[in-house]
PDB file of C-alpha atoms and ligand atoms in Angstrom:
ATOM      1  CA  MET A  20      -5.004   8.351  17.479  1.00 87.00           C
ATOM      2  CA  ARG A  21      -5.852   3.661  18.160  1.00 92.00           C
ATOM      3  CA  PRO A  22      -2.372   2.353  18.512  1.00 95.00           C
ATOM      4  CA  ALA A  23      -1.861   1.009  15.046  1.00 97.00           C
ATOM      5  CA  VAL A  24      -2.644   4.402  14.138  1.00 97.00           C
ATOM      6  CA  GLN A  25      -0.157   5.954  15.915  1.00 97.00           C
ATOM      7  CA  ARG A  26       2.250   3.457  14.785  1.00 97.00           C
ATOM      8  CA  VAL A  27       2.465   4.652  11.561  1.00 98.00           C
ATOM      9  CA  ALA A  28       2.689   7.986  12.200  1.00 97.00           C
ATOM     10  CA  GLU A  29       5.943   7.168  14.273  1.00 97.00           C
ATOM     11  CA  ALA A  30       7.230   5.211  11.192  1.00 97.00           C
ATOM     12  CA  LEU A  31       6.084   7.932   9.262  1.00 98.00           C
ATOM     13  CA  ALA A  32       8.069  11.275  11.400  1.00 97.00           C
ATOM     14  CA  ARG A  33      11.227   8.705  11.487  1.00 97.00           C
ATOM     15  CA  HIS A  34      11.608   8.714   8.060  1.00 97.00           C
ATOM     16  CA  GLY A  35      10.902  12.845   7.782  1.00 96.00           C
ATOM     17  CA  VAL A  36       6.996  12.834   6.904  1.00 96.00           C
ATOM     18  CA  GLU A  37       4.739  15.387   8.836  1.00 91.00           C
ATOM     19  CA  ALA A  38       1.596  12.920   7.351  1.00 86.00           C
ATOM     20  CA  GLU A  39      -1.450  14.486   8.040  1.00 94.00           C
ATOM     21  CA  ILE A  40      -3.544  11.519   8.771  1.00 98.00           C
ATOM     22  CA  ARG A  41      -6.983  11.381   8.483  1.00 97.00           C
ATOM     23  CA  GLU A  42      -9.302   8.816  10.910  1.00 97.00           C
ATOM     24  CA  PHE A  43     -12.671   8.046   9.464  1.00 97.00           C
ATOM     25  CA  ALA A  44     -16.192   6.857  11.151  1.00 96.00           C
ATOM     26  CA  GLU A  45     -16.615   5.505   7.991  1.00 96.00           C
ATOM     27  CA  SER A  46     -14.962   2.716   6.535  1.00 97.00           C
ATOM     28  CA  THR A  47     -12.044   2.586   4.408  1.00 97.00           C
ATOM     29  CA  ARG A  48     -11.222  -0.716   3.574  1.00 97.00           C
ATOM     30  CA  THR A  49     -10.844  -0.901   0.132  1.00 97.00           C
ATOM     31  CA  ALA A  50      -9.684   1.625  -2.420  1.00 97.00           C
ATOM     32  CA  ALA A  51     -13.479   2.716  -3.476  1.00 97.00           C
ATOM     33  CA  GLU A  52     -14.500   3.304   0.320  1.00 97.00           C
ATOM     34  CA  ALA A  53     -11.105   5.153   0.975  1.00 97.00           C
ATOM     35  CA  ALA A  54     -11.797   7.135  -2.011  1.00 98.00           C
ATOM     36  CA  ALA A  55     -15.427   8.125  -1.093  1.00 97.00           C
ATOM     37  CA  ALA A  56     -14.765   9.039   2.398  1.00 97.00           C
ATOM     38  CA  ILE A  57     -11.923  11.698   1.266  1.00 98.00           C
ATOM     39  CA  GLY A  58     -13.215  12.634  -1.673  1.00 97.00           C
ATOM     40  CA  THR A  59     -10.748  12.101  -4.023  1.00 98.00           C
ATOM     41  CA  THR A  60     -10.923   9.386  -6.993  1.00 98.00           C
ATOM     42  CA  VAL A  61     -10.074   5.981  -6.635  1.00 98.00           C
ATOM     43  CA  PRO A  62      -6.907   5.937  -8.988  1.00 98.00           C
ATOM     44  CA  ARG A  63      -5.267   8.447  -5.926  1.00 98.00           C
ATOM     45  CA  ILE A  64      -5.773   5.236  -3.505  1.00 98.00           C
ATOM     46  CA  VAL A  65      -2.125   3.217  -2.793  1.00 98.00           C
ATOM     47  CA  LYS A  66      -3.698  -0.010  -1.881  1.00 98.00           C
ATOM     48  CA  SER A  67      -0.677  -1.807  -0.152  1.00 98.00           C
ATOM     49  CA  LEU A  68      -0.540  -5.725  -1.249  1.00 98.00           C
ATOM     50  CA  VAL A  69       0.846  -8.451  -0.200  1.00 98.00           C
ATOM     51  CA  PHE A  70       2.549 -11.228  -2.699  1.00 98.00           C
ATOM     52  CA  LEU A  71       5.091 -14.000  -2.027  1.00 98.00           C
ATOM     53  CA  ALA A  72       7.929 -14.658  -4.235  1.00 98.00           C
ATOM     54  CA  ASP A  73       9.464 -17.962  -3.564  1.00 97.00           C
ATOM     55  CA  ASP A  74       7.313 -17.959  -0.471  1.00 94.00           C
ATOM     56  CA  GLN A  75       9.102 -14.355   0.138  1.00 97.00           C
ATOM     57  CA  PRO A  76       7.078 -11.127   0.607  1.00 98.00           C
ATOM     58  CA  ILE A  77       6.844  -8.404  -1.124  1.00 98.00           C
ATOM     59  CA  LEU A  78       4.833  -5.559  -1.021  1.00 98.00           C
ATOM     60  CA  VAL A  79       3.676  -3.969  -3.922  1.00 98.00           C
ATOM     61  CA  LEU A  80       1.780  -0.446  -3.606  1.00 98.00           C
ATOM     62  CA  ALA A  81      -0.155  -0.282  -6.483  1.00 98.00           C
ATOM     63  CA  SER A  82      -3.223   2.365  -7.719  1.00 98.00           C
ATOM     64  CA  GLY A  83      -6.140   1.877  -6.378  1.00 98.00           C
ATOM     65  CA  GLY A  84      -7.745   2.033 -10.144  1.00 96.00           C
ATOM     66  CA  ASN A  85      -5.239  -0.952 -11.219  1.00 98.00           C
ATOM     67  CA  ARG A  86      -5.410  -5.086 -10.815  1.00 98.00           C
ATOM     68  CA  VAL A  87      -1.676  -6.281 -10.520  1.00 98.00           C
ATOM     69  CA  ASP A  88      -0.773  -8.534 -13.449  1.00 98.00           C
ATOM     70  CA  THR A  89       1.352 -11.658 -11.303  1.00 98.00           C
ATOM     71  CA  GLY A  90       2.822 -12.706 -14.752  1.00 98.00           C
ATOM     72  CA  LYS A  91       4.950  -8.937 -14.870  1.00 98.00           C
ATOM     73  CA  LEU A  92       5.715  -9.060 -11.006  1.00 98.00           C
ATOM     74  CA  GLU A  93       7.196 -13.143 -11.581  1.00 98.00           C
ATOM     75  CA  ARG A  94       8.938 -11.467 -14.914  1.00 97.00           C
ATOM     76  CA  LEU A  95      10.599  -8.591 -12.294  1.00 96.00           C
ATOM     77  CA  THR A  96      11.398 -11.160  -9.884  1.00 97.00           C
ATOM     78  CA  GLY A  97      12.470 -13.793 -11.700  1.00 98.00           C
ATOM     79  CA  LYS A  98       9.724 -15.733  -8.710  1.00 98.00           C
ATOM     80  CA  THR A  99       6.542 -17.893  -8.565  1.00 98.00           C
ATOM     81  CA  ILE A 100       4.862 -15.127  -7.482  1.00 98.00           C
ATOM     82  CA  ARG A 101       0.660 -15.862  -5.368  1.00 98.00           C
ATOM     83  CA  ARG A 102      -0.906 -13.902  -2.880  1.00 98.00           C
ATOM     84  CA  ALA A 103      -0.481 -14.090   0.853  1.00 98.00           C
ATOM     85  CA  ASP A 104      -3.442 -14.986   3.016  1.00 98.00           C
ATOM     86  CA  ALA A 105      -4.783 -12.689   5.492  1.00 98.00           C
ATOM     87  CA  GLU A 106      -2.709 -14.184   8.298  1.00 98.00           C
ATOM     88  CA  ARG A 107       0.462 -14.367   6.768  1.00 98.00           C
ATOM     89  CA  VAL A 108      -0.050 -10.128   5.372  1.00 98.00           C
ATOM     90  CA  ARG A 109      -0.441  -9.677   9.258  1.00 98.00           C
ATOM     91  CA  ALA A 110       2.717 -11.474  10.152  1.00 98.00           C
ATOM     92  CA  GLU A 111       5.271  -9.961   7.577  1.00 98.00           C
ATOM     93  CA  THR A 112       3.628  -5.779   7.628  1.00 98.00           C
ATOM     94  CA  GLY A 113       2.638  -5.974  11.199  1.00 98.00           C
ATOM     95  CA  PHE A 114      -1.128  -4.882  10.334  1.00 98.00           C
ATOM     96  CA  SER A 115      -4.311  -6.250   8.881  1.00 98.00           C
ATOM     97  CA  ILE A 116      -5.841  -6.132   5.856  1.00 98.00           C
ATOM     98  CA  GLY A 117      -7.837  -2.670   4.802  1.00 97.00           C
ATOM     99  CA  GLY A 118      -5.184  -1.014   6.878  1.00 98.00           C
ATOM    100  CA  VAL A 119      -1.565  -1.931   5.766  1.00 98.00           C
ATOM    101  CA  PRO A 120       0.455   1.020   5.395  1.00 98.00           C
ATOM    102  CA  PRO A 121       3.807   1.185   2.745  1.00 98.00           C
ATOM    103  CA  VAL A 122       6.005   1.568   5.871  1.00 98.00           C
ATOM    104  CA  GLY A 123       6.556   0.822   9.427  1.00 97.00           C
ATOM    105  CA  HIS A 124       6.511  -3.075   9.116  1.00 97.00           C
ATOM    106  CA  PRO A 125       8.499  -5.451  11.635  1.00 96.00           C
ATOM    107  CA  GLY A 126      11.122  -6.384   8.374  1.00 94.00           C
ATOM    108  CA  ALA A 127      12.116  -4.365   5.288  1.00 93.00           C
ATOM    109  CA  LEU A 128      10.180  -5.768   2.313  1.00 95.00           C
ATOM    110  CA  PRO A 129      11.130  -5.159  -0.732  1.00 97.00           C
ATOM    111  CA  VAL A 130       8.684  -2.998  -2.314  1.00 98.00           C
ATOM    112  CA  TYR A 131       7.530  -2.227  -5.938  1.00 98.00           C
ATOM    113  CA  VAL A 132       5.072   0.998  -7.011  1.00 98.00           C
ATOM    114  CA  ASP A 133       2.697   1.495  -9.719  1.00 98.00           C
ATOM    115  CA  GLU A 134       4.191   3.681 -11.898  1.00 98.00           C
ATOM    116  CA  ASP A 135       0.163   4.942 -12.387  1.00 98.00           C
ATOM    117  CA  LEU A 136       0.840   6.329  -9.411  1.00 98.00           C
ATOM    118  CA  LEU A 137       3.544   9.130 -10.229  1.00 98.00           C
ATOM    119  CA  GLN A 138       1.212  10.975 -12.660  1.00 98.00           C
ATOM    120  CA  TYR A 139      -0.915  12.586  -9.381  1.00 98.00           C
ATOM    121  CA  ASP A 140       0.434  15.628  -6.668  1.00 98.00           C
ATOM    122  CA  VAL A 141      -0.899  13.312  -3.853  1.00 98.00           C
ATOM    123  CA  VAL A 142      -2.018   9.868  -3.131  1.00 98.00           C
ATOM    124  CA  TRP A 143      -3.132   8.356  -0.088  1.00 98.00           C
ATOM    125  CA  ALA A 144      -2.665   4.844   1.556  1.00 98.00           C
ATOM    126  CA  ALA A 145      -3.490   2.935   4.484  1.00 98.00           C
ATOM    127  CA  ALA A 146      -2.318   4.452   7.851  1.00 98.00           C
ATOM    128  CA  GLY A 147      -2.979   1.684   9.792  1.00 98.00           C
ATOM    129  CA  THR A 148      -6.417   0.303  10.086  1.00 98.00           C
ATOM    130  CA  PRO A 149      -9.457   0.904   7.949  1.00 98.00           C
ATOM    131  CA  TYR A 150     -10.566   3.640   8.907  1.00 98.00           C
ATOM    132  CA  ALA A 151      -6.787   5.720   8.538  1.00 98.00           C
ATOM    133  CA  VAL A 152      -5.337   7.102   5.407  1.00 98.00           C
ATOM    134  CA  PHE A 153      -2.527   9.852   5.169  1.00 98.00           C
ATOM    135  CA  PRO A 154      -1.751  11.971   1.843  1.00 98.00           C
ATOM    136  CA  ILE A 155       1.814  11.732   0.447  1.00 98.00           C
ATOM    137  CA  ALA A 156       3.136  12.780  -2.846  1.00 98.00           C
ATOM    138  CA  PRO A 157       3.437   9.804  -4.995  1.00 98.00           C
ATOM    139  CA  GLN A 158       7.818  10.269  -5.351  1.00 98.00           C
ATOM    140  CA  ARG A 159       7.968  10.987  -1.400  1.00 98.00           C
ATOM    141  CA  LEU A 160       6.171   7.602  -1.428  1.00 98.00           C
ATOM    142  CA  VAL A 161       8.808   5.781  -3.261  1.00 98.00           C
ATOM    143  CA  GLU A 162      11.524   7.262  -1.344  1.00 98.00           C
ATOM    144  CA  ILE A 163      10.103   6.271   1.881  1.00 98.00           C
ATOM    145  CA  SER A 164       9.526   2.912   1.100  1.00 97.00           C
ATOM    146  CA  GLY A 165      12.590   1.996  -1.006  1.00 97.00           C
ATOM    147  CA  GLY A 166       9.988   1.432  -3.541  1.00 98.00           C
ATOM    148  CA  THR A 167      10.947   0.393  -7.329  1.00 98.00           C
ATOM    149  CA  PRO A 168       8.868   2.272  -9.534  1.00 98.00           C
ATOM    150  CA  VAL A 169       7.093  -0.367 -12.476  1.00 98.00           C
ATOM    151  CA  ASP A 170       4.796  -1.336 -14.413  1.00 98.00           C
ATOM    152  CA  LEU A 171       1.833  -3.497 -13.011  1.00 97.00           C
ATOM    153  CA  LYS A 172      -1.138  -3.054 -13.670  1.00 97.00           C
ATOM    154  CA  GLU A 173      -3.089  -5.846 -15.871  1.00 96.00           C
ATOM    155  CA  ALA A 174      -3.836  -4.764 -19.681  1.00 91.00           C
ATOM    156  CA  ARG A 175      -7.702  -4.110 -19.401  1.00 77.00           C
TER     157      ARG A 175
HETATM  158  N1  5CA B 214      -7.458   0.859   3.536  1.00 54.23           N
HETATM  159  C1  5CA B 214      -7.706   0.862   1.830  1.00 54.23           C
HETATM  160  C2  5CA B 214      -7.201   1.654   1.117  1.00 54.23           C
HETATM  161  S1  5CA B 214      -5.654   2.709   1.376  1.00 54.23           S
HETATM  162  C3  5CA B 214      -6.808  -0.656   2.149  1.00 54.23           C
HETATM  163  O1  5CA B 214      -5.590  -1.023   2.686  1.00 54.23           O
HETATM  164  N2  5CA B 214      -6.819  -1.408   0.551  1.00 54.23           N
HETATM  165  S2  5CA B 214      -5.757  -2.578   0.242  1.00 54.23           S
HETATM  166  O2  5CA B 214      -6.171  -2.732  -0.846  1.00 54.23           O
HETATM  167  O3  5CA B 214      -4.842  -1.857   0.232  1.00 54.23           O
HETATM  168  O4  5CA B 214      -6.272  -2.976   0.992  1.00 54.23           O
HETATM  169  C4  5CA B 214      -6.886  -4.257   0.980  1.00 54.23           C
HETATM  170  C5  5CA B 214      -6.520  -5.489  -0.329  1.00 54.23           C
HETATM  171  O5  5CA B 214      -6.473  -6.325   0.677  1.00 54.23           O
HETATM  172  C6  5CA B 214      -7.920  -5.517  -1.271  1.00 54.23           C
HETATM  173  O6  5CA B 214      -7.553  -5.149  -2.183  1.00 54.23           O
HETATM  174  C7  5CA B 214      -7.126  -7.035  -1.504  1.00 54.23           C
HETATM  175  O7  5CA B 214      -6.713  -7.059  -2.726  1.00 54.23           O
HETATM  176  C8  5CA B 214      -6.893  -8.087  -0.280  1.00 54.23           C
HETATM  177  N3  5CA B 214      -7.466  -8.922   0.421  1.00 54.23           N
HETATM  178  C9  5CA B 214      -8.785  -8.730   0.806  1.00 54.23           C
HETATM  179  N4  5CA B 214      -8.694  -9.852   1.241  1.00 54.23           N
HETATM  180  C10 5CA B 214      -7.647 -10.890   1.434  1.00 54.23           C
HETATM  181  C11 5CA B 214      -7.863 -11.855   1.755  1.00 54.23           C
HETATM  182  N5  5CA B 214      -8.384 -12.904   2.682  1.00 54.23           N
HETATM  183  N6  5CA B 214      -6.228 -12.428   1.152  1.00 54.23           N
HETATM  184  C12 5CA B 214      -5.204 -11.820   0.719  1.00 54.23           C
HETATM  185  N7  5CA B 214      -5.363 -10.262   0.302  1.00 54.23           N
HETATM  186  C13 5CA B 214      -6.746 -10.002   0.706  1.00 54.23           C
END
């Protein structure tokens, strides 16, 4: 297990989650790649996206099938929302884009969870690298991330 993945395993263990982290030879960097590697569907993939709310980082755990509506995030937070760049993502979460896990960050980030994830029995999130994921019940994901379930998807 690579060190970044080991850190996620330890963070999950601290939350009482015995996660079966799966590492793949092929990339799980995007939701589509992760779904293909796992053999599941894109909406069951958890995207871990860092936004800046008046420059304070927040973590959005979004269904792989949805685009995040930043206007909804602005109404939720009352702050101006923009995307964090790759360097800021790494600074705030301790992980690189494509591997950002929902827990195990150096500081506490406010977390919003896409309520669409809650309809599934199991969803899959990144586990530290663009080659590792783990399954978790979405309600458990809400609990361990300290997240607030919200409607944040762009209307299509
Ligand atoms: N391992 C997969 C599935 S679990 C994963 O981590 N997906 S992800 O969606 O959470 O991470 C990739 C996301 O990072 C992309 O959806 C994209 O929105 C974002 N991203 C990619 N490149 C950049 C960039 N240069 N700056 C900011 N965000 C980026």
